[in-house]
mmCIF file of C-alpha atoms in Angstrom:
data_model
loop_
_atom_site.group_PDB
_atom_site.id
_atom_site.type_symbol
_atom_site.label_atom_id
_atom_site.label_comp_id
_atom_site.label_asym_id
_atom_site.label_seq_id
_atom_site.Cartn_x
_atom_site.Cartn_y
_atom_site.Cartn_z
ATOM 1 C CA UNK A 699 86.525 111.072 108.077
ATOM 2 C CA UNK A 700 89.461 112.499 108.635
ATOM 3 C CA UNK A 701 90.303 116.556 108.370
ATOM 4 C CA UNK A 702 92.880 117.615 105.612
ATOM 5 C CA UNK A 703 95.767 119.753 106.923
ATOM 6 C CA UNK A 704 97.423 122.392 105.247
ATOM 7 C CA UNK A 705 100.975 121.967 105.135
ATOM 8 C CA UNK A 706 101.150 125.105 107.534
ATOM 9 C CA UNK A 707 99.114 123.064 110.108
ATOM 10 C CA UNK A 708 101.001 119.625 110.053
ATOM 11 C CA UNK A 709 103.225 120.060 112.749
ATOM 12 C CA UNK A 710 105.871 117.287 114.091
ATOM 13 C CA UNK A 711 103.596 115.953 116.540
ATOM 14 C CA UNK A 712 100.610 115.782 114.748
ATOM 15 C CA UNK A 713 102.485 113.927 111.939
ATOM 16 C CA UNK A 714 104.297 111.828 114.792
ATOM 17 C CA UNK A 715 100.867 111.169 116.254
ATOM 18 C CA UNK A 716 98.938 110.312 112.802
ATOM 19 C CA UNK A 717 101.362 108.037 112.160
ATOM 20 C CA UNK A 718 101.347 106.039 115.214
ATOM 21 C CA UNK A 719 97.886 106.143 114.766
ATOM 22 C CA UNK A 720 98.084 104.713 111.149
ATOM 23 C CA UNK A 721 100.277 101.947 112.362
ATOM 24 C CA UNK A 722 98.031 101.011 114.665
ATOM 25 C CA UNK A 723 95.479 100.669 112.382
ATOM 26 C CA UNK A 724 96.810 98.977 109.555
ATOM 27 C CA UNK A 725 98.899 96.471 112.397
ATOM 28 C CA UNK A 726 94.566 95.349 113.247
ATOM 29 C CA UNK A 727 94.331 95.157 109.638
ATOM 30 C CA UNK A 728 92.086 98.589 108.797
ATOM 31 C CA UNK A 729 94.229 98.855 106.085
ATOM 32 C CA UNK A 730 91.530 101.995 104.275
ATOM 33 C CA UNK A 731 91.924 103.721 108.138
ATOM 34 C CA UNK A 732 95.901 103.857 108.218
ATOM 35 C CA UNK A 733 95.876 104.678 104.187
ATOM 36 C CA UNK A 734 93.993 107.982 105.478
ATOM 37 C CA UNK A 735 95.510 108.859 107.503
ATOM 38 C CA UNK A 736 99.007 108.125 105.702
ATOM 39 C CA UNK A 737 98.161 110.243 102.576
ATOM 40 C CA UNK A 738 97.247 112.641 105.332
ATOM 41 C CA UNK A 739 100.573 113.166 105.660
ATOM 42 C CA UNK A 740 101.623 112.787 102.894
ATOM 43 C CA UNK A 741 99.438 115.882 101.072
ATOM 44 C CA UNK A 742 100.003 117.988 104.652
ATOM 45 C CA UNK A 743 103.528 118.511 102.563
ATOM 46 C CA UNK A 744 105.657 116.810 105.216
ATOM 47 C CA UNK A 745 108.152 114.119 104.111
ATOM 48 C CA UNK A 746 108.072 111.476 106.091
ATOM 49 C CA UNK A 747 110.533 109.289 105.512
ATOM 50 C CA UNK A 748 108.632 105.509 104.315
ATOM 51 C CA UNK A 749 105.211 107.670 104.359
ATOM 52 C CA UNK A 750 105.393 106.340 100.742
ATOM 53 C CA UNK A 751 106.308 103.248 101.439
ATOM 54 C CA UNK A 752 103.366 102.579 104.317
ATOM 55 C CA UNK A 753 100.725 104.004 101.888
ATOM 56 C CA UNK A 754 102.025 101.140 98.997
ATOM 57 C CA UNK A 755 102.099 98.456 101.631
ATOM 58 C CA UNK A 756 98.465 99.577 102.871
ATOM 59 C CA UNK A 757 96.988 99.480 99.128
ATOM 60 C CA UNK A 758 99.018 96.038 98.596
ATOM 61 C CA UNK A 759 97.195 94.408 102.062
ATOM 62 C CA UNK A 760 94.370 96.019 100.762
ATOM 63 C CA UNK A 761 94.365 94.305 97.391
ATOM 64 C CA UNK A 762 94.401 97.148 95.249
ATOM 65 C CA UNK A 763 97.972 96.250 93.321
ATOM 66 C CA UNK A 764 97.963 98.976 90.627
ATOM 67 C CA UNK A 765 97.879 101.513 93.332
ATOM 68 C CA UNK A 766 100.588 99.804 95.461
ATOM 69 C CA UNK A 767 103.090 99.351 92.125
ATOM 70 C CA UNK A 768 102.558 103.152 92.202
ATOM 71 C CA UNK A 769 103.524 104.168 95.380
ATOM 72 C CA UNK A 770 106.039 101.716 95.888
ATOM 73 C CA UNK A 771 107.705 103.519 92.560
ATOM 74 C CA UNK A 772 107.272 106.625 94.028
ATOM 75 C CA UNK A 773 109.065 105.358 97.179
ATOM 76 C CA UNK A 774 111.372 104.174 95.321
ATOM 77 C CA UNK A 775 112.398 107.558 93.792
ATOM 78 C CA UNK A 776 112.047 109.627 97.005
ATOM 79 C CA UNK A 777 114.236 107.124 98.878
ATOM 80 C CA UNK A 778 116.704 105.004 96.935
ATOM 81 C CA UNK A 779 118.646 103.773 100.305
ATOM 82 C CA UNK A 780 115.267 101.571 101.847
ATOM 83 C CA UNK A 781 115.649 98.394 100.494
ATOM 84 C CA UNK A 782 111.884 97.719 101.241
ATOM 85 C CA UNK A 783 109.717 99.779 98.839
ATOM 86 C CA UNK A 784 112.413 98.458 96.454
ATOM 87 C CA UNK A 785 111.947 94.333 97.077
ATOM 88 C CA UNK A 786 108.147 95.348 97.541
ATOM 89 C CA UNK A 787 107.747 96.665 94.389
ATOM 90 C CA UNK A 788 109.533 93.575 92.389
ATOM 91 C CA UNK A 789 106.960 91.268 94.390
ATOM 92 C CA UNK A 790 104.129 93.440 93.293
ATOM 93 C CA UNK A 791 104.614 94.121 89.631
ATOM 94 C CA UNK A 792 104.998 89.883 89.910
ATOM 95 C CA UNK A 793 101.071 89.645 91.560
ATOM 96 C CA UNK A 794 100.386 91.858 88.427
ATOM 97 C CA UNK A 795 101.448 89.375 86.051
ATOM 98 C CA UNK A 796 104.151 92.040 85.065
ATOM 99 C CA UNK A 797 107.600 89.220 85.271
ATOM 100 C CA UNK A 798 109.749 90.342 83.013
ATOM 101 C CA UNK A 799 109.006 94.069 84.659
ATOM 102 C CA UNK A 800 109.387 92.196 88.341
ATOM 103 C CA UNK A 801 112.775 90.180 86.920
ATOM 104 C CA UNK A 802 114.088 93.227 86.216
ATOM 105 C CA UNK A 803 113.739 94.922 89.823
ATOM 106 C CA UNK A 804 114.866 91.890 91.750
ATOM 107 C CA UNK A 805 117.982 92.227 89.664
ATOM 108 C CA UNK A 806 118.123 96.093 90.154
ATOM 109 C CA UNK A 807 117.645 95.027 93.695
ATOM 110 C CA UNK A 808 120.449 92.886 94.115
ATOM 111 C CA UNK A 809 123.218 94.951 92.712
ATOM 112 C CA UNK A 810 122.272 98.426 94.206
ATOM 113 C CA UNK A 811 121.690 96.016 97.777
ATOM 114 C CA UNK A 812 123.680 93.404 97.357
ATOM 115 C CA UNK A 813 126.512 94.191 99.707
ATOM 116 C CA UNK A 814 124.502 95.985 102.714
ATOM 117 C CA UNK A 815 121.499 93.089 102.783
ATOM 118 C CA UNK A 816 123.152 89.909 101.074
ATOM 119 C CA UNK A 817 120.123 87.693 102.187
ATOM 120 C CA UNK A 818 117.718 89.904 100.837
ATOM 121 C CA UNK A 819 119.460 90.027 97.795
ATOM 122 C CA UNK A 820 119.999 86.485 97.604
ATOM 123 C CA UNK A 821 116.243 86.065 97.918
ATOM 124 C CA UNK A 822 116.344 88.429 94.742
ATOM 125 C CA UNK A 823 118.162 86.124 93.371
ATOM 126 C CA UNK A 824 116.068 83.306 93.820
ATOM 127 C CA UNK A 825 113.263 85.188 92.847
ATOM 128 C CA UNK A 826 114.189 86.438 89.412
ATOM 129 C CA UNK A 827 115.696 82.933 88.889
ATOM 130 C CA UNK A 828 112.276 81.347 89.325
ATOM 131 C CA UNK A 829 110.521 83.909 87.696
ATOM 132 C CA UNK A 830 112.941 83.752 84.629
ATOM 133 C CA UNK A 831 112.212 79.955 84.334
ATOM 134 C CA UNK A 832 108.274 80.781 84.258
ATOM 135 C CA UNK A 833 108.598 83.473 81.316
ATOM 136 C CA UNK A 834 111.108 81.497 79.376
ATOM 137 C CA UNK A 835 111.133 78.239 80.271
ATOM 138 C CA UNK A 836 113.754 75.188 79.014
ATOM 139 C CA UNK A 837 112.404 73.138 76.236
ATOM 140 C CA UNK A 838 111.214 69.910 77.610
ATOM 141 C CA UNK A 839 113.696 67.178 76.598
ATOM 142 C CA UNK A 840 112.535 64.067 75.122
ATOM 143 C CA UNK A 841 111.177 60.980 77.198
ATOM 144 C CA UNK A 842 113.623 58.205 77.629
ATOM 145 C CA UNK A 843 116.998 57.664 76.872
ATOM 146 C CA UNK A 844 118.561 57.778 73.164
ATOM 147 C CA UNK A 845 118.807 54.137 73.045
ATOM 148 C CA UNK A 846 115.277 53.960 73.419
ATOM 149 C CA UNK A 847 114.123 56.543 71.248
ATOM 150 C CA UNK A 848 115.790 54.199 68.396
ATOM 151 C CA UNK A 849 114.151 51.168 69.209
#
């Protein structure tokens, strides 16, 4: 569909313009359109700052998790600052079924972000807390009151 560029060929504007483009699309939902033309980008060997991050959220509305947990790692790595990827990928390991993985990032989350975005990180918070109650959950106490346990 689309015609890979060599990194010699991606200029500003054409990366400027492919990514409006891409927003476009995935904004109407053509989630497989804007990942093209995203990871366009991305192999034409300019860094984009978030060009990770888009291509994550495009595979996550796209349903493909694995691929998002990937990206959204790699995002992580190539831009520690964006709290985004970061949250994103503690929500996605959790639609994996990986908790104790997605615990672990909301709690990362909240003490590298804790001071710049204190309601994200409070929704961090919240997060890991429910998620920790899931994995290990409080024993169940017994019905009724002592007095009637005896009786």
């Amino acid at each position: 569909m689309w015609s890979t560029l060599t990194r010699d060929t991606l200029t500003a504007s054409t990366v400027e313009t492919r990514a409006g483009l891409a927003a476009r699309y995935y904004a109407e939902g053509r989630y497989d359109d804007a990942l093209a033309l995203y990871t366009e980008i991305h192999q034409g060997g300019r860094h984009v700052m978030r060009v990770e991050g888009q291509i994550a959220n495009a595979h996550f509305r796209a349903g493909r998790l694995e691929q998002a947990a990937t990206w959204y790692e790699q995002a992580v790595a190539s831009s520690p600052q964006a709290p985004g990827p970061a949250l994103n990928l503690a929500l996605t390991l959790h639609r994996l079924g990986r908790d104790g993985e997605a615990i672990a990032h909301y709690e990362a989350f909240q003490q590298r972000f804790g001071a710049a975005f204190p309601e994200l990180a409070e929704r961090a918070q919240l997060a890991a807390s429910i998620l920790r109650e899931r994995v290990d959950p409080a024993p169940a106490a017994p019905a009724g009151t002592a007095d009637e346990r005896r009786e």
